[in-house]
């Protein structure tokens, strides 16, 4: 690619005809709205994000509303989107913006990446999309597009390739129409230079695409070297009291499903029964079908065991981390998705 002018110009003229310009976060653009959308869009498709974004904005229209909210409520609006550390970081950063920036979203790279959960590419997206300044973005869509355009071989997660991609992305970023440019390069990656079956015939870059020239589009980007995910199994207790309420426990803030409500968890059935015996409860639980869930770094099998009590237990007390919930209250708290499904199937 000889210089950034033809690239940006060509990309923008494609964007003027084919780009996405009716996304909810493109209306009433602000640093806050762009930030929330960018965080939701990490690892998640636009179509999935739209209803979550709209509900979130209805409840937290401004950064101070989010800063003042309970984390539990933030997590409940995030239930189903996954990667819950994103919601915790969003909440923590809203508090930091309220306290350190008088509730105003920062508009420079340094201040943005000092906030929890905002990396270099997200900061670039906020700078370009919300403030129309030359912010450089390099999300997954842009990485794929650039590796193909330049026929870059090797997994893009490797540091020397990452560095090369940042350099390319920086060189290509124009000085004008920055909001449109960053949307355009993400759109071209997401809708034309797709992971599978890219639409090369409709691509405005086809005449300078080196992967296409080398008949190597299907091999680029080089996939991450695979390693088998470890497998973990846990047992959970679905304990119902005489009123049909369910005992839930809040998970520690750090780790998988941090801060969400879940069922009491045990290493195995023997540990679960030992706890029941200790609490003076019957140990004749009924096994329910196992649930499989895949995280990025391991596979989890959850073995649920149901125990329905005929009379109110004496020992299972309520406290900050352990409560009885009615089925009607479940939508008001943040629940891990597999647990939410399990509860819906066993009401
Ligand atoms: Fe991607 Fe094909 Fe366009 Fe190359 S020509 S950038 S592979 S869509």
XYZ file of C-alpha atoms and ligand atoms in Angstrom:
355
model
C 0.000 0.000 0.000
C 1.941 3.105 -1.161
C 0.510 5.710 1.254
C -2.426 6.229 3.569
C -4.186 8.713 1.276
C -5.391 6.304 -1.423
C -6.256 3.668 1.178
C -8.292 5.996 3.415
C -9.893 7.668 0.405
C -10.908 4.376 -1.166
C -12.129 3.003 2.132
C -14.202 6.109 2.878
C -15.823 6.140 -0.534
C -16.773 2.475 0.019
C -18.073 3.408 3.497
C -20.216 6.232 2.081
C -22.121 3.652 0.064
C -21.971 0.477 2.126
C -20.937 1.331 5.705
C -23.093 0.946 8.797
C -24.389 4.310 9.940
C -27.549 3.505 11.888
C -26.073 1.697 14.877
C -27.553 2.935 18.186
C -24.191 4.209 19.499
C -23.769 6.325 16.337
C -26.774 8.405 17.476
C -26.138 11.112 20.111
C -22.448 10.216 19.956
C -20.568 10.759 23.179
C -17.424 9.341 24.733
C -19.562 7.438 27.220
C -21.885 5.836 24.627
C -18.986 4.879 22.353
C -17.053 3.456 25.292
C -19.952 1.263 26.481
C -20.603 0.024 22.927
C -16.919 -0.770 22.341
C -16.707 -2.772 25.562
C -19.905 -4.700 24.716
C -18.631 -5.362 21.177
C -15.450 -7.054 22.422
C -15.967 -10.776 21.666
C -19.637 -10.127 20.818
C -21.516 -9.582 17.531
C -23.275 -6.281 16.740
C -26.731 -7.910 16.504
C -26.350 -9.413 19.994
C -25.049 -6.176 21.477
C -27.816 -3.821 20.233
C -30.606 -4.801 22.719
C -28.109 -4.937 25.613
C -26.785 -1.495 24.692
C -30.268 -0.014 24.487
C -31.331 -1.445 27.868
C -28.070 -0.277 29.440
C -28.488 3.282 28.119
C -32.083 3.430 29.254
C -31.015 2.593 32.797
C -27.621 4.407 32.805
C -27.913 7.267 30.305
C -24.853 9.077 31.677
C -21.547 8.053 33.179
C -22.583 9.335 36.633
C -25.671 7.063 36.623
C -23.366 4.104 36.078
C -20.903 5.319 38.729
C -23.718 5.542 41.306
C -25.260 2.145 40.504
C -24.807 -1.074 42.470
C -22.482 -3.522 40.759
C -25.216 -6.144 41.152
C -27.573 -4.151 38.962
C -24.852 -3.566 36.344
C -24.180 -7.309 36.264
C -27.883 -8.101 35.944
C -28.034 -5.947 32.781
C -24.964 -7.817 31.518
C -26.357 -11.316 32.137
C -26.011 -13.317 28.911
C -23.295 -11.147 27.326
C -20.513 -13.131 29.017
C -16.982 -12.023 29.967
C -18.302 -10.349 33.112
C -14.997 -8.708 33.978
C -15.969 -6.243 31.231
C -18.982 -5.099 33.279
C -16.977 -4.908 36.517
C -14.277 -2.835 34.801
C -16.885 -0.573 33.200
C -18.401 0.103 36.612
C -15.001 0.685 38.284
C -13.928 3.035 35.477
C -17.199 4.994 35.651
C -16.441 5.617 39.343
C -12.877 6.688 38.420
C -14.227 9.095 35.756
C -16.674 10.572 38.261
C -13.961 10.993 40.892
C -10.910 11.917 38.815
C -12.336 13.566 35.683
C -15.407 15.398 37.086
C -17.657 12.898 35.323
C -16.296 13.805 31.877
C -14.979 11.045 29.615
C -11.278 11.742 28.887
C -10.390 12.374 25.228
C -6.703 11.444 25.168
C -4.959 8.102 24.830
C -2.995 8.219 28.073
C -5.953 9.029 30.327
C -8.167 6.479 28.571
C -5.781 3.541 28.849
C -5.233 4.371 32.526
C -8.885 3.331 33.048
C -9.640 -0.313 33.847
C -10.703 -2.399 30.852
C -9.671 0.149 28.184
C -6.833 -1.062 25.970
C -5.054 0.774 23.178
C -7.537 -0.183 20.447
C -10.630 0.677 22.519
C -9.028 4.012 23.433
C -8.367 4.618 19.719
C -11.986 3.816 18.901
C -13.243 6.258 21.560
C -10.896 9.030 20.353
C -11.897 8.575 16.716
C -15.591 7.739 17.089
C -16.547 10.141 19.858
C -14.079 12.994 19.334
C -13.349 12.645 15.589
C -9.584 12.708 16.244
C -6.967 10.389 14.674
C -7.326 7.460 17.084
C -5.778 4.221 15.822
C -7.805 1.041 16.165
C -6.699 -2.538 15.820
C -9.544 -4.818 16.840
C -9.959 -8.387 15.580
C -11.671 -7.275 12.360
C -8.938 -4.782 11.514
C -6.198 -7.294 12.317
C -7.723 -9.823 9.927
C -8.074 -7.228 7.176
C -4.483 -5.979 7.532
C -2.916 -9.436 7.712
C -4.701 -10.350 4.480
C -3.995 -7.078 2.682
C -0.277 -7.458 3.453
C -0.132 -11.268 3.414
C 1.328 -11.370 6.925
C 2.037 -14.931 7.987
C 2.250 -16.054 11.625
C -0.289 -15.836 14.435
C -1.239 -12.128 15.002
C -1.022 -12.650 18.791
C 2.786 -12.944 18.514
C 4.386 -9.742 19.756
C 6.489 -8.991 16.660
C 3.408 -9.391 14.417
C 1.273 -7.320 16.773
C 3.909 -4.566 16.596
C 3.964 -4.736 12.799
C 0.152 -4.487 12.677
C 0.083 -1.451 14.987
C 2.627 0.249 12.764
C 0.554 -0.471 9.655
C -2.678 0.659 11.334
C -0.989 3.886 12.480
C 0.426 4.613 9.015
C -2.964 4.095 7.390
C -4.953 6.297 9.793
C -5.841 9.610 8.106
C -6.043 13.055 9.686
C -9.642 13.752 8.654
C -13.027 12.034 8.922
C -11.719 9.934 11.783
C -15.062 8.738 13.129
C -16.049 7.519 9.666
C -12.625 6.029 8.959
C -12.521 3.879 12.099
C -16.115 2.725 11.538
C -15.254 2.023 7.893
C -12.214 -0.146 8.592
C -14.132 -2.134 11.245
C -17.111 -2.512 8.878
C -14.962 -3.695 5.977
C -13.394 -6.319 8.254
C -16.732 -7.386 9.748
C -18.929 -7.434 6.645
C -16.587 -8.048 3.657
C -13.236 -9.408 4.857
C -15.099 -11.901 7.076
C -13.317 -14.727 8.897
C -14.924 -17.341 6.640
C -15.808 -16.864 2.979
C -14.723 -13.228 2.632
C -16.487 -11.346 -0.175
C -13.365 -10.535 -2.172
C -15.363 -9.775 -5.347
C -17.141 -6.953 -3.512
C -14.026 -5.672 -1.743
C -12.753 -2.183 -2.586
C -9.204 -3.350 -1.740
C -9.087 -6.371 -4.021
C -6.591 -4.823 -6.439
C -3.998 -4.365 -3.691
C -4.710 -7.412 -1.573
C -1.567 -9.508 -1.328
C -3.285 -12.554 0.193
C -5.683 -12.559 -2.767
C -2.761 -12.200 -5.196
C -1.057 -15.169 -3.552
C -4.250 -17.232 -3.466
C -3.767 -17.478 0.315
C -6.900 -15.767 1.704
C -8.135 -18.943 3.433
C -4.812 -19.386 5.265
C -4.516 -15.805 6.583
C -4.614 -14.838 9.419
C -2.616 -17.792 10.728
C -4.685 -19.416 13.510
C -3.472 -19.533 17.084
C -1.517 -22.725 17.775
C -4.011 -25.115 19.417
C -3.573 -26.701 22.792
C -6.151 -28.949 24.420
C -8.257 -27.161 27.019
C -8.126 -28.677 30.502
C -11.349 -30.212 31.814
C -12.852 -29.441 35.234
C -15.970 -30.901 36.910
C -17.875 -29.404 39.845
C -21.081 -30.299 41.675
C -23.680 -27.646 42.485
C -26.578 -27.841 44.914
C -30.055 -26.757 43.821
C -31.613 -26.439 47.257
C -35.304 -25.506 47.415
C -37.021 -24.691 50.686
C -40.655 -25.445 51.583
C -41.778 -22.196 49.855
C -40.014 -23.170 46.626
C -37.295 -20.541 47.133
C -33.786 -21.347 45.950
C -30.605 -20.854 47.895
C -28.078 -18.732 45.945
C -24.564 -17.669 46.828
C -22.637 -14.700 45.512
C -19.347 -15.660 43.908
C -16.126 -13.913 44.938
C -15.460 -10.665 43.003
C -12.419 -12.162 41.286
C -12.406 -15.233 39.040
C -15.001 -16.963 36.886
C -18.447 -15.284 37.062
C -16.970 -12.889 39.641
C -19.660 -11.103 41.667
C -22.522 -13.034 40.025
C -25.040 -15.137 41.956
C -24.799 -18.879 41.535
C -25.632 -22.157 43.261
C -23.457 -23.414 46.132
C -20.530 -25.199 44.472
C -18.546 -28.239 45.637
C -15.573 -30.229 44.337
C -17.775 -33.339 43.997
C -20.937 -35.052 45.265
C -19.211 -36.389 48.403
C -18.194 -32.843 49.439
C -21.745 -31.624 48.728
C -23.293 -34.377 50.860
C -20.785 -33.771 53.657
C -21.929 -30.129 53.814
C -25.598 -31.189 53.849
C -24.900 -33.576 56.728
C -23.083 -30.788 58.580
C -26.137 -28.537 58.115
C -28.420 -31.312 59.420
C -30.153 -31.700 56.057
C -31.077 -34.913 54.168
C -28.343 -36.079 51.797
C -30.578 -37.940 49.327
C -30.193 -35.442 46.486
C -31.543 -36.089 43.002
C -29.041 -35.780 40.117
C -30.058 -33.465 37.223
C -28.577 -33.564 33.709
C -25.000 -32.254 33.581
C -24.286 -28.908 31.899
C -21.200 -28.297 29.798
C -19.711 -24.823 29.498
C -16.563 -23.790 27.631
C -14.445 -20.905 28.910
C -11.502 -19.519 26.961
C -9.022 -21.440 29.130
C -10.891 -24.570 30.288
C -13.992 -26.700 29.845
C -16.345 -26.980 32.774
C -18.865 -29.734 33.481
C -21.451 -28.762 36.090
C -23.256 -31.637 37.814
C -26.383 -30.247 39.509
C -28.036 -32.066 42.437
C -31.557 -31.164 43.524
C -32.790 -31.262 47.112
C -36.364 -30.164 47.873
C -36.980 -29.580 51.577
C -40.375 -30.322 53.097
C -39.861 -27.998 56.052
C -37.848 -24.862 56.650
C -34.191 -25.679 57.459
C -32.858 -24.370 60.728
C -29.218 -24.040 59.824
C -29.061 -22.587 56.288
C -28.823 -18.945 57.289
C -28.955 -15.866 55.076
C -26.084 -13.406 54.936
C -24.520 -10.976 52.441
C -23.185 -13.824 50.282
C -26.013 -16.352 50.684
C -29.744 -15.739 50.187
C -33.038 -17.422 49.412
C -34.584 -16.189 46.177
C -38.067 -16.566 44.682
C -38.236 -17.437 40.986
C -39.832 -13.993 40.438
C -36.744 -12.190 41.825
C -34.190 -13.893 39.598
C -34.251 -11.226 36.877
C -33.167 -8.563 39.388
C -29.731 -10.072 40.061
C -26.692 -11.003 37.975
C -26.739 -14.754 37.362
C -24.236 -16.925 35.500
C -25.963 -17.929 32.227
C -25.801 -21.743 32.635
C -27.175 -21.391 36.167
C -29.959 -19.114 34.933
C -30.962 -21.755 32.352
C -30.805 -24.505 34.955
C -33.110 -22.546 37.281
C -35.542 -21.761 34.466
C -35.735 -25.471 33.624
C -36.316 -26.484 37.244
C -38.808 -23.948 38.564
Fe -10.155 -9.324 2.506
Fe -10.649 -10.391 0.108
Fe -10.644 -7.752 0.461
Fe -8.376 -9.120 0.553
S -9.736 -8.862 -1.214
S -8.999 -7.511 1.943
S -9.054 -10.991 1.527
S -12.081 -9.230 1.366
